[in-house]
């Protein structure tokens, strides 16, 4: 064979070898990637070829599957879709999936390896989809949803002893069943949802951080007690009224000129929500100590999974003393989700032991056998049991004699803290109303709740944590303890 032919032959052989290696790599190493690629139509065809497993509340399905006439044989259905949308997310034949529908898509669709048995493997059959049992209490969820009504906001309830999320509500909400299929009507429903200025598909309980206002004073109070700045909630503080912000001529005042805020104790300062006391307290502690305490509650944690990822709540780092003072009353650049503030109340209620919040109790296969059980876990020790007891006592005063009276429940011990956070340039927008609380029935049952109302359709001078948010918290606490 002459030299040119040998070169051509060698080149062709090399091409064949490259092709064989490429084909082997595609069919072997990359096969699972292509199988799971959402742009591969076979993925959706396989996923919707049989009924999906279900998401459960109180052991009952709040999802289902309905037969269609398309190549995607089944589509997802939802029971009480708007009520549970913040919990389930959505599963759409066209627009993908979110939240629990997305995180447990393999289990619900039957492709999770934990569902495989030898017979399925041998016959190359897809197992029946498994179920996701949530920690949600239907009574608590419904109470929060109905109490929020047409307000824009969110509410979340936790079991302090376990971290179980008993209710997670966000309004306005949406019906995920309206765009679960692939019809023209489904596409129009999706377009309407995404164009809605009210952002119904935003889970405000987990993913809407806003200034927490005076509810953040609980964090500052915990820092003061933990760091020995004050020995108890009944020791007088060093707090002028009004308080001039450090290195400025700006005077910080209190909501009520008649409130006994000058040199008030922490108990009295929480009862009357004295800005001057906690602004001065934050400066006396220093930003680093306040931030350390905030982070024990979960602030600045960008990996908060319940298992749905929650947006990070922020206590800022780079502040001067005047900014530190404002941060001490939940303003400046403080940002908190309702989940975060519920965690603050939960840690106080549970003696300082903060349990990791969790939305899923267990995962089961198609036959109801447990494949994963989620047991309670401690997130962090947020404070000493003594500090927690002191704060509970002061929060109970807030409800019994102070700004949180609308949260009272007969025969139940309730502690709370109101908050009204400034909104807009120079507080030009309607303020946000907050309420964080816990309730204890004295029989071993507790619940911690945080409520945030962005827009309660109330006149500006009528916006308050006690007026708008406390009744919502009360409804959820009553449902949890009923």
Short mmCIF file of C-alpha atoms in Angstrom, two decimals:
data_model
loop_
_atom_site.label_atom_id
_atom_site.label_comp_id
_atom_site.label_asym_id
_atom_site.label_seq_id
_atom_site.Cartn_x
_atom_site.Cartn_y
_atom_site.Cartn_z
CA UNK A 1 0.00 0.00 0.00
CA UNK A 2 1.46 3.35 -0.98
CA UNK A 3 2.02 6.11 1.53
CA UNK A 4 -1.05 8.33 0.69
CA UNK A 5 -3.41 5.35 1.04
CA UNK A 6 -1.88 4.42 4.36
CA UNK A 7 -2.47 7.97 5.63
CA UNK A 8 -6.10 7.96 4.47
CA UNK A 9 -6.65 4.54 6.05
CA UNK A 10 -5.12 5.64 9.34
CA UNK A 11 -7.22 8.79 9.35
CA UNK A 12 -10.44 6.85 8.67
CA UNK A 13 -9.58 4.36 11.41
CA UNK A 14 -8.98 7.21 13.81
CA UNK A 15 -12.39 8.69 12.91
CA UNK A 16 -14.05 5.33 13.53
CA UNK A 17 -12.33 5.02 16.92
CA UNK A 18 -13.36 8.57 17.88
CA UNK A 19 -16.93 7.83 16.83
CA UNK A 20 -16.97 4.63 18.88
CA UNK A 21 -15.59 6.41 21.95
CA UNK A 22 -18.12 9.24 21.50
CA UNK A 23 -21.03 6.81 21.12
CA UNK A 24 -19.90 4.85 24.17
CA UNK A 25 -19.59 8.03 26.21
CA UNK A 26 -23.03 9.27 25.12
CA UNK A 27 -24.72 5.92 25.80
CA UNK A 28 -22.88 5.32 29.04
CA UNK A 29 -21.59 8.29 31.00
CA UNK A 30 -24.06 10.83 29.60
CA UNK A 31 -27.11 8.61 29.30
CA UNK A 32 -28.63 9.63 32.62
CA UNK A 33 -28.07 13.32 31.86
CA UNK A 34 -29.98 13.06 28.60
CA UNK A 35 -32.70 10.97 30.22
CA UNK A 36 -33.23 13.62 32.86
CA UNK A 37 -32.76 16.69 30.66
CA UNK A 38 -36.02 18.68 30.88
CA UNK A 39 -35.65 19.61 27.20
CA UNK A 40 -35.90 15.93 26.26
CA UNK A 41 -39.61 15.37 25.40
CA UNK A 42 -39.32 11.72 26.45
CA UNK A 43 -38.75 12.88 30.04
CA UNK A 44 -42.18 14.50 30.18
CA UNK A 45 -43.81 11.66 28.27
CA UNK A 46 -42.44 9.16 30.80
CA UNK A 47 -43.29 11.37 33.79
CA UNK A 48 -46.91 11.83 32.77
CA UNK A 49 -47.44 8.33 31.36
CA UNK A 50 -49.03 7.19 34.65
CA UNK A 51 -50.65 8.87 37.65
CA UNK A 52 -48.15 10.71 39.85
CA UNK A 53 -47.74 9.99 43.53
CA UNK A 54 -49.37 12.48 45.88
CA UNK A 55 -48.55 15.21 48.37
CA UNK A 56 -50.38 14.56 51.65
CA UNK A 57 -51.78 16.74 54.43
CA UNK A 58 -53.02 14.95 57.55
CA UNK A 59 -52.53 11.70 55.62
CA UNK A 60 -54.95 12.76 52.86
CA UNK A 61 -53.92 13.66 49.28
CA UNK A 62 -54.18 17.29 48.26
CA UNK A 63 -53.02 16.39 44.74
CA UNK A 64 -54.17 13.87 42.14
CA UNK A 65 -53.90 12.95 38.46
CA UNK A 66 -56.43 13.12 35.64
CA UNK A 67 -56.40 11.35 32.26
CA UNK A 68 -55.89 13.48 29.13
CA UNK A 69 -56.23 12.85 25.40
CA UNK A 70 -52.66 13.91 24.58
CA UNK A 71 -49.37 12.00 24.44
CA UNK A 72 -48.87 13.19 28.02
CA UNK A 73 -51.40 10.69 29.33
CA UNK A 74 -52.01 12.21 32.76
CA UNK A 75 -51.87 15.71 34.20
CA UNK A 76 -51.59 16.91 37.77
CA UNK A 77 -54.72 17.99 39.67
CA UNK A 78 -55.00 19.90 42.95
CA UNK A 79 -57.53 19.88 45.76
CA UNK A 80 -57.95 23.36 47.27
CA UNK A 81 -55.16 24.60 44.99
CA UNK A 82 -54.91 28.22 46.23
CA UNK A 83 -54.95 27.09 49.87
CA UNK A 84 -52.00 24.74 49.47
CA UNK A 85 -50.06 26.29 46.55
CA UNK A 86 -47.38 27.73 48.92
CA UNK A 87 -46.83 24.17 50.15
CA UNK A 88 -47.02 22.10 46.97
CA UNK A 89 -45.74 24.46 44.31
CA UNK A 90 -46.90 23.33 40.87
CA UNK A 91 -46.27 20.56 38.33
CA UNK A 92 -47.06 21.62 34.77
CA UNK A 93 -46.70 19.63 31.56
CA UNK A 94 -45.37 22.77 29.83
CA UNK A 95 -43.93 25.05 32.48
CA UNK A 96 -42.04 22.62 34.70
CA UNK A 97 -42.40 22.33 38.47
CA UNK A 98 -41.55 24.13 41.70
CA UNK A 99 -41.21 23.51 45.44
CA UNK A 100 -42.22 20.03 46.68
CA UNK A 101 -43.42 19.06 43.20
CA UNK A 102 -39.94 19.78 41.90
CA UNK A 103 -37.78 18.63 44.81
CA UNK A 104 -39.54 15.25 44.96
CA UNK A 105 -40.37 14.97 41.26
CA UNK A 106 -38.46 11.69 40.90
CA UNK A 107 -40.25 10.11 43.86
CA UNK A 108 -43.69 11.33 42.76
CA UNK A 109 -43.03 10.22 39.20
CA UNK A 110 -41.67 6.77 40.12
CA UNK A 111 -38.09 7.24 38.86
CA UNK A 112 -36.47 7.54 42.32
CA UNK A 113 -34.04 4.63 42.76
CA UNK A 114 -35.41 4.01 46.28
CA UNK A 115 -38.68 2.85 44.71
CA UNK A 116 -37.07 0.14 42.58
CA UNK A 117 -37.54 -3.52 43.43
CA UNK A 118 -35.89 -6.51 41.69
CA UNK A 119 -38.99 -7.22 39.55
CA UNK A 120 -39.12 -3.63 38.26
CA UNK A 121 -35.42 -3.74 37.41
CA UNK A 122 -35.72 -7.08 35.61
CA UNK A 123 -38.77 -6.05 33.58
CA UNK A 124 -37.53 -2.49 33.00
CA UNK A 125 -40.80 -1.15 34.42
CA UNK A 126 -41.28 2.19 36.15
CA UNK A 127 -42.50 1.75 39.74
CA UNK A 128 -45.65 3.43 40.98
CA UNK A 129 -44.96 6.97 42.21
CA UNK A 130 -44.37 7.52 45.91
CA UNK A 131 -46.02 10.03 48.24
CA UNK A 132 -44.74 13.07 50.16
CA UNK A 133 -46.33 13.41 53.61
CA UNK A 134 -46.11 17.01 54.81
CA UNK A 135 -46.10 18.35 58.36
CA UNK A 136 -48.99 20.72 57.58
CA UNK A 137 -52.05 20.70 59.84
CA UNK A 138 -55.10 21.33 57.66
CA UNK A 139 -56.88 23.28 60.42
CA UNK A 140 -53.97 25.65 60.90
CA UNK A 141 -53.47 26.14 57.17
CA UNK A 142 -57.14 26.94 56.59
CA UNK A 143 -57.31 29.28 59.60
CA UNK A 144 -54.35 31.31 58.35
CA UNK A 145 -55.62 31.46 54.77
CA UNK A 146 -59.10 32.59 55.76
CA UNK A 147 -57.76 35.14 58.27
CA UNK A 148 -55.43 36.69 55.69
CA UNK A 149 -58.33 36.88 53.23
CA UNK A 150 -57.77 39.52 50.56
CA UNK A 151 -54.73 41.01 52.29
CA UNK A 152 -51.29 40.74 50.71
CA UNK A 153 -49.02 38.94 53.13
CA UNK A 154 -47.95 35.66 54.66
CA UNK A 155 -48.18 33.63 57.85
CA UNK A 156 -46.28 30.61 59.10
CA UNK A 157 -46.78 28.43 62.19
CA UNK A 158 -44.16 26.15 63.75
CA UNK A 159 -44.20 23.50 66.43
CA UNK A 160 -41.35 24.76 68.68
CA UNK A 161 -40.55 21.30 70.05
CA UNK A 162 -40.03 19.68 66.64
CA UNK A 163 -39.66 22.42 64.03
CA UNK A 164 -42.61 21.01 62.08
CA UNK A 165 -44.28 23.62 59.88
CA UNK A 166 -47.97 23.41 60.77
CA UNK A 167 -49.19 26.14 58.44
CA UNK A 168 -47.60 28.13 55.62
CA UNK A 169 -49.86 30.65 53.90
CA UNK A 170 -49.14 33.28 51.26
CA UNK A 171 -51.69 35.65 49.73
CA UNK A 172 -52.72 36.39 47.09
CA UNK A 173 -52.41 32.80 45.97
CA UNK A 174 -53.08 30.88 42.75
CA UNK A 175 -54.54 27.58 41.52
CA UNK A 176 -51.72 25.39 40.14
CA UNK A 177 -54.30 23.13 38.48
CA UNK A 178 -55.24 25.83 35.98
CA UNK A 179 -51.98 25.43 34.03
CA UNK A 180 -51.06 21.83 34.86
CA UNK A 181 -51.92 20.61 31.34
CA UNK A 182 -50.81 21.62 27.86
CA UNK A 183 -53.97 23.14 26.36
CA UNK A 184 -54.46 26.68 25.12
CA UNK A 185 -56.45 27.40 28.27
CA UNK A 186 -53.51 26.24 30.42
CA UNK A 187 -51.15 28.53 28.50
CA UNK A 188 -53.49 31.51 28.95
CA UNK A 189 -53.80 30.79 32.68
CA UNK A 190 -50.01 30.74 32.98
CA UNK A 191 -49.69 34.02 31.10
CA UNK A 192 -52.28 35.61 33.36
CA UNK A 193 -50.43 34.39 36.46
CA UNK A 194 -47.02 35.65 35.37
CA UNK A 195 -48.45 39.04 34.35
CA UNK A 196 -50.25 39.55 37.68
CA UNK A 197 -48.69 42.52 39.49
CA UNK A 198 -49.72 40.99 42.82
CA UNK A 199 -47.23 38.12 42.30
CA UNK A 200 -49.51 35.29 43.45
CA UNK A 201 -46.80 32.74 42.65
CA UNK A 202 -44.37 34.32 45.14
CA UNK A 203 -44.14 32.30 48.35
CA UNK A 204 -44.05 35.25 50.71
CA UNK A 205 -43.68 33.05 53.79
CA UNK A 206 -40.28 31.79 52.60
CA UNK A 207 -39.11 34.20 49.94
CA UNK A 208 -40.22 37.73 50.77
CA UNK A 209 -37.71 39.32 53.16
CA UNK A 210 -38.87 42.71 54.43
CA UNK A 211 -37.87 45.02 57.29
CA UNK A 212 -39.09 43.25 60.46
CA UNK A 213 -39.72 46.48 62.35
CA UNK A 214 -40.20 46.22 66.07
CA UNK A 215 -40.40 42.42 66.07
CA UNK A 216 -36.58 42.56 65.76
CA UNK A 217 -36.45 44.09 69.25
CA UNK A 218 -36.75 40.51 70.56
CA UNK A 219 -33.37 39.73 68.97
CA UNK A 220 -31.78 42.82 70.54
CA UNK A 221 -33.30 41.98 73.93
CA UNK A 222 -31.89 38.45 73.68
CA UNK A 223 -28.45 39.86 72.85
CA UNK A 224 -28.59 42.24 75.81
CA UNK A 225 -29.46 39.46 78.26
CA UNK A 226 -27.02 36.93 76.76
CA UNK A 227 -24.13 39.42 76.82
CA UNK A 228 -24.82 40.65 80.34
CA UNK A 229 -25.68 44.20 79.33
CA UNK A 230 -28.73 43.79 81.55
CA UNK A 231 -29.30 41.06 84.10
CA UNK A 232 -33.05 40.72 83.65
CA UNK A 233 -36.02 42.12 81.76
CA UNK A 234 -36.96 44.07 84.88
CA UNK A 235 -33.69 45.97 85.31
CA UNK A 236 -33.94 49.64 84.25
CA UNK A 237 -31.99 50.50 81.13
CA UNK A 238 -30.00 53.63 80.36
CA UNK A 239 -32.23 55.08 77.66
CA UNK A 240 -32.94 58.76 77.06
CA UNK A 241 -36.20 59.82 75.44
CA UNK A 242 -35.84 61.16 72.81
CA UNK A 243 -32.58 59.52 71.75
CA UNK A 244 -30.16 61.39 69.50
CA UNK A 245 -28.61 59.01 66.99
CA UNK A 246 -24.81 58.91 67.47
CA UNK A 247 -22.81 61.48 65.51
CA UNK A 248 -25.98 63.08 64.14
CA UNK A 249 -28.54 65.68 65.13
CA UNK A 250 -31.39 63.30 64.37
CA UNK A 251 -33.64 62.60 67.31
CA UNK A 252 -35.37 59.23 67.49
CA UNK A 253 -38.74 59.33 69.22
CA UNK A 254 -41.41 56.82 70.19
CA UNK A 255 -44.81 56.17 68.68
CA UNK A 256 -46.55 57.51 71.78
CA UNK A 257 -45.18 60.56 73.55
CA UNK A 258 -46.86 59.41 76.76
CA UNK A 259 -45.24 55.95 76.79
CA UNK A 260 -42.92 55.47 79.80
CA UNK A 261 -39.84 54.79 77.67
CA UNK A 262 -37.15 56.84 79.41
CA UNK A 263 -34.81 54.39 81.18
CA UNK A 264 -37.53 51.73 80.81
CA UNK A 265 -36.94 48.07 81.61
CA UNK A 266 -36.88 45.59 78.73
CA UNK A 267 -40.32 44.38 79.81
CA UNK A 268 -41.80 47.88 79.66
CA UNK A 269 -39.91 48.70 76.46
CA UNK A 270 -41.39 45.63 74.75
CA UNK A 271 -44.83 46.35 76.21
CA UNK A 272 -44.87 49.86 74.75
CA UNK A 273 -42.50 49.06 71.85
CA UNK A 274 -40.05 51.81 72.80
CA UNK A 275 -37.80 52.65 69.85
CA UNK A 276 -35.42 54.72 71.97
CA UNK A 277 -34.62 51.86 74.34
CA UNK A 278 -33.70 49.29 71.70
CA UNK A 279 -31.87 51.72 69.42
CA UNK A 280 -29.66 52.75 72.35
CA UNK A 281 -29.33 49.10 73.43
CA UNK A 282 -28.09 48.08 69.96
CA UNK A 283 -25.44 50.83 70.05
CA UNK A 284 -24.36 49.86 73.57
CA UNK A 285 -23.99 46.22 72.49
CA UNK A 286 -22.33 47.04 69.19
CA UNK A 287 -23.24 45.70 65.77
CA UNK A 288 -21.07 42.58 66.10
CA UNK A 289 -22.82 41.27 69.21
CA UNK A 290 -26.26 41.98 67.78
CA UNK A 291 -25.30 40.26 64.53
CA UNK A 292 -23.93 37.23 66.41
CA UNK A 293 -27.25 36.89 68.23
CA UNK A 294 -29.25 37.36 65.03
CA UNK A 295 -27.24 34.63 63.33
CA UNK A 296 -28.01 32.22 66.16
CA UNK A 297 -31.66 32.63 65.12
CA UNK A 298 -30.84 32.01 61.43
CA UNK A 299 -30.15 35.45 59.99
CA UNK A 300 -27.51 35.58 57.21
CA UNK A 301 -27.95 31.85 56.47
CA UNK A 302 -28.18 31.43 52.71
CA UNK A 303 -28.73 27.65 52.91
CA UNK A 304 -32.01 27.50 54.84
CA UNK A 305 -33.87 24.52 53.34
CA UNK A 306 -37.19 23.29 54.72
CA UNK A 307 -36.56 21.46 52.23
CA UNK A 308 -37.70 24.29 49.91
CA UNK A 309 -34.93 26.90 49.88
CA UNK A 310 -35.85 30.03 51.86
CA UNK A 311 -34.47 33.44 50.94
CA UNK A 312 -31.74 34.64 53.29
CA UNK A 313 -32.80 37.00 56.07
CA UNK A 314 -30.23 39.72 56.59
CA UNK A 315 -28.70 41.55 59.52
CA UNK A 316 -26.16 43.92 57.90
CA UNK A 317 -22.45 44.04 58.68
CA UNK A 318 -21.09 47.39 57.58
CA UNK A 319 -22.85 50.04 59.68
CA UNK A 320 -21.92 53.13 61.64
CA UNK A 321 -23.40 53.71 65.09
CA UNK A 322 -26.44 55.61 63.84
CA UNK A 323 -27.24 52.82 61.40
CA UNK A 324 -26.70 50.26 64.15
CA UNK A 325 -29.27 52.12 66.24
CA UNK A 326 -31.83 51.95 63.42
CA UNK A 327 -31.05 48.28 62.85
CA UNK A 328 -31.88 47.69 66.52
CA UNK A 329 -35.50 48.59 65.83
CA UNK A 330 -35.71 46.44 62.69
CA UNK A 331 -35.10 49.22 60.19
CA UNK A 332 -32.08 50.41 58.16
CA UNK A 333 -31.11 47.35 56.04
CA UNK A 334 -32.60 44.61 58.25
CA UNK A 335 -34.53 42.05 56.19
CA UNK A 336 -36.48 39.06 57.49
CA UNK A 337 -38.88 36.49 56.07
CA UNK A 338 -41.92 35.36 58.06
CA UNK A 339 -40.14 32.00 58.44
CA UNK A 340 -37.20 33.73 60.10
CA UNK A 341 -39.34 35.62 62.59
CA UNK A 342 -41.31 32.46 63.37
CA UNK A 343 -37.96 30.84 64.20
CA UNK A 344 -37.22 33.65 66.67
CA UNK A 345 -40.54 33.06 68.45
CA UNK A 346 -40.04 29.29 68.30
CA UNK A 347 -36.62 29.44 69.98
CA UNK A 348 -37.98 31.62 72.77
CA UNK A 349 -40.94 29.28 73.30
CA UNK A 350 -38.70 26.19 73.32
CA UNK A 351 -36.30 27.33 76.03
CA UNK A 352 -33.63 28.60 73.63
CA UNK A 353 -33.33 25.36 71.63
CA UNK A 354 -34.15 26.26 68.02
CA UNK A 355 -35.32 23.28 65.97
CA UNK A 356 -34.69 23.23 62.23
CA UNK A 357 -37.95 24.03 60.44
CA UNK A 358 -39.23 21.19 58.28
CA UNK A 359 -42.15 20.86 55.89
CA UNK A 360 -41.91 17.14 55.09
CA UNK A 361 -42.59 14.42 57.64
CA UNK A 362 -41.77 11.38 55.52
CA UNK A 363 -41.54 9.91 52.03
CA UNK A 364 -43.24 6.64 51.13
CA UNK A 365 -43.23 4.32 48.14
CA UNK A 366 -46.30 3.42 46.08
CA UNK A 367 -47.29 0.81 48.66
CA UNK A 368 -47.13 3.18 51.62
CA UNK A 369 -43.80 1.90 52.94
CA UNK A 370 -41.54 4.58 54.42
CA UNK A 371 -38.39 5.28 52.40
CA UNK A 372 -37.32 8.36 54.40
CA UNK A 373 -38.39 9.65 57.81
CA UNK A 374 -37.47 13.19 58.85
CA UNK A 375 -36.85 13.39 62.58
CA UNK A 376 -36.54 16.69 64.52
CA UNK A 377 -33.10 18.30 64.45
CA UNK A 378 -31.65 21.16 66.48
CA UNK A 379 -30.68 24.06 64.22
CA UNK A 380 -28.80 26.01 66.89
CA UNK A 381 -28.93 26.87 70.56
CA UNK A 382 -30.16 30.42 70.19
CA UNK A 383 -29.92 31.45 73.86
CA UNK A 384 -29.86 30.09 77.39
CA UNK A 385 -33.02 28.71 78.94
CA UNK A 386 -32.93 31.58 81.48
CA UNK A 387 -32.91 34.21 78.73
CA UNK A 388 -35.74 32.41 76.95
CA UNK A 389 -37.81 32.34 80.14
CA UNK A 390 -37.20 36.06 80.70
CA UNK A 391 -38.32 36.90 77.17
CA UNK A 392 -41.42 34.70 77.42
CA UNK A 393 -42.43 36.58 80.55
CA UNK A 394 -41.97 39.94 78.82
CA UNK A 395 -43.81 38.81 75.67
CA UNK A 396 -46.74 37.68 77.79
CA UNK A 397 -46.88 41.20 79.23
CA UNK A 398 -47.08 42.56 75.66
CA UNK A 399 -50.24 40.51 75.06
CA UNK A 400 -51.78 40.91 78.53
CA UNK A 401 -51.12 44.64 79.03
CA UNK A 402 -49.43 46.01 75.94
CA UNK A 403 -49.61 46.38 72.16
CA UNK A 404 -50.48 42.74 71.40
CA UNK A 405 -53.89 42.48 73.05
CA UNK A 406 -55.65 41.17 69.92
CA UNK A 407 -53.76 37.87 70.27
CA UNK A 408 -55.29 36.94 73.64
CA UNK A 409 -56.81 33.44 73.85
CA UNK A 410 -58.89 32.46 76.87
CA UNK A 411 -57.29 29.73 78.92
CA UNK A 412 -54.03 29.82 76.94
CA UNK A 413 -50.72 31.54 77.70
CA UNK A 414 -49.84 33.80 74.79
CA UNK A 415 -46.71 35.90 74.27
CA UNK A 416 -46.18 38.23 71.35
CA UNK A 417 -44.50 41.23 69.80
CA UNK A 418 -45.98 43.70 67.35
CA UNK A 419 -44.11 45.45 64.57
CA UNK A 420 -44.82 48.20 62.08
CA UNK A 421 -42.00 48.56 59.57
CA UNK A 422 -41.38 51.65 57.51
CA UNK A 423 -41.77 51.31 53.76
CA UNK A 424 -40.58 53.54 50.93
CA UNK A 425 -38.36 56.60 50.77
CA UNK A 426 -38.80 58.64 53.96
CA UNK A 427 -41.51 56.14 54.97
CA UNK A 428 -43.72 57.34 52.11
CA UNK A 429 -45.28 53.92 51.48
CA UNK A 430 -47.87 52.08 53.54
CA UNK A 431 -46.02 50.44 56.46
CA UNK A 432 -45.76 46.67 56.83
CA UNK A 433 -47.58 45.14 59.79
CA UNK A 434 -45.91 42.29 61.72
CA UNK A 435 -46.81 40.08 64.64
CA UNK A 436 -44.74 37.25 66.12
CA UNK A 437 -46.06 35.10 68.92
CA UNK A 438 -46.25 31.79 70.70
CA UNK A 439 -49.04 30.04 72.58
CA UNK A 440 -48.89 27.35 75.26
CA UNK A 441 -52.02 25.51 76.44
CA UNK A 442 -50.33 24.22 79.60
CA UNK A 443 -50.89 20.63 78.48
CA UNK A 444 -47.66 20.14 76.56
CA UNK A 445 -48.79 21.78 73.33
CA UNK A 446 -47.13 24.88 71.88
CA UNK A 447 -47.13 26.79 68.61
CA UNK A 448 -45.08 29.73 67.33
CA UNK A 449 -46.43 32.03 64.62
CA UNK A 450 -45.18 34.92 62.50
CA UNK A 451 -47.49 37.06 60.38
CA UNK A 452 -46.51 39.76 57.90
CA UNK A 453 -49.09 41.93 56.13
CA UNK A 454 -47.75 43.94 53.21
CA UNK A 455 -51.06 45.46 52.24
CA UNK A 456 -54.10 45.16 54.47
CA UNK A 457 -56.25 47.65 52.51
CA UNK A 458 -56.25 49.90 55.56
CA UNK A 459 -55.62 53.60 55.89
CA UNK A 460 -52.03 54.42 56.73
CA UNK A 461 -52.90 55.56 60.27
CA UNK A 462 -54.75 52.28 60.88
CA UNK A 463 -51.82 50.01 60.01
CA UNK A 464 -50.47 48.20 63.08
CA UNK A 465 -49.21 44.79 64.01
CA UNK A 466 -51.92 44.46 66.64
CA UNK A 467 -54.72 45.59 64.33
CA UNK A 468 -53.85 43.70 61.14
CA UNK A 469 -51.48 40.86 61.98
CA UNK A 470 -52.30 39.75 65.54
CA UNK A 471 -55.83 38.45 64.71
CA UNK A 472 -54.32 36.25 61.99
CA UNK A 473 -51.78 34.82 64.42
CA UNK A 474 -54.54 34.25 66.97
CA UNK A 475 -56.60 32.28 64.44
CA UNK A 476 -53.65 30.00 63.62
CA UNK A 477 -52.70 29.49 67.27
CA UNK A 478 -56.27 28.59 68.20
CA UNK A 479 -56.43 26.09 65.35
CA UNK A 480 -53.11 24.52 66.35
CA UNK A 481 -54.15 24.08 69.99
CA UNK A 482 -57.75 23.07 69.38
#
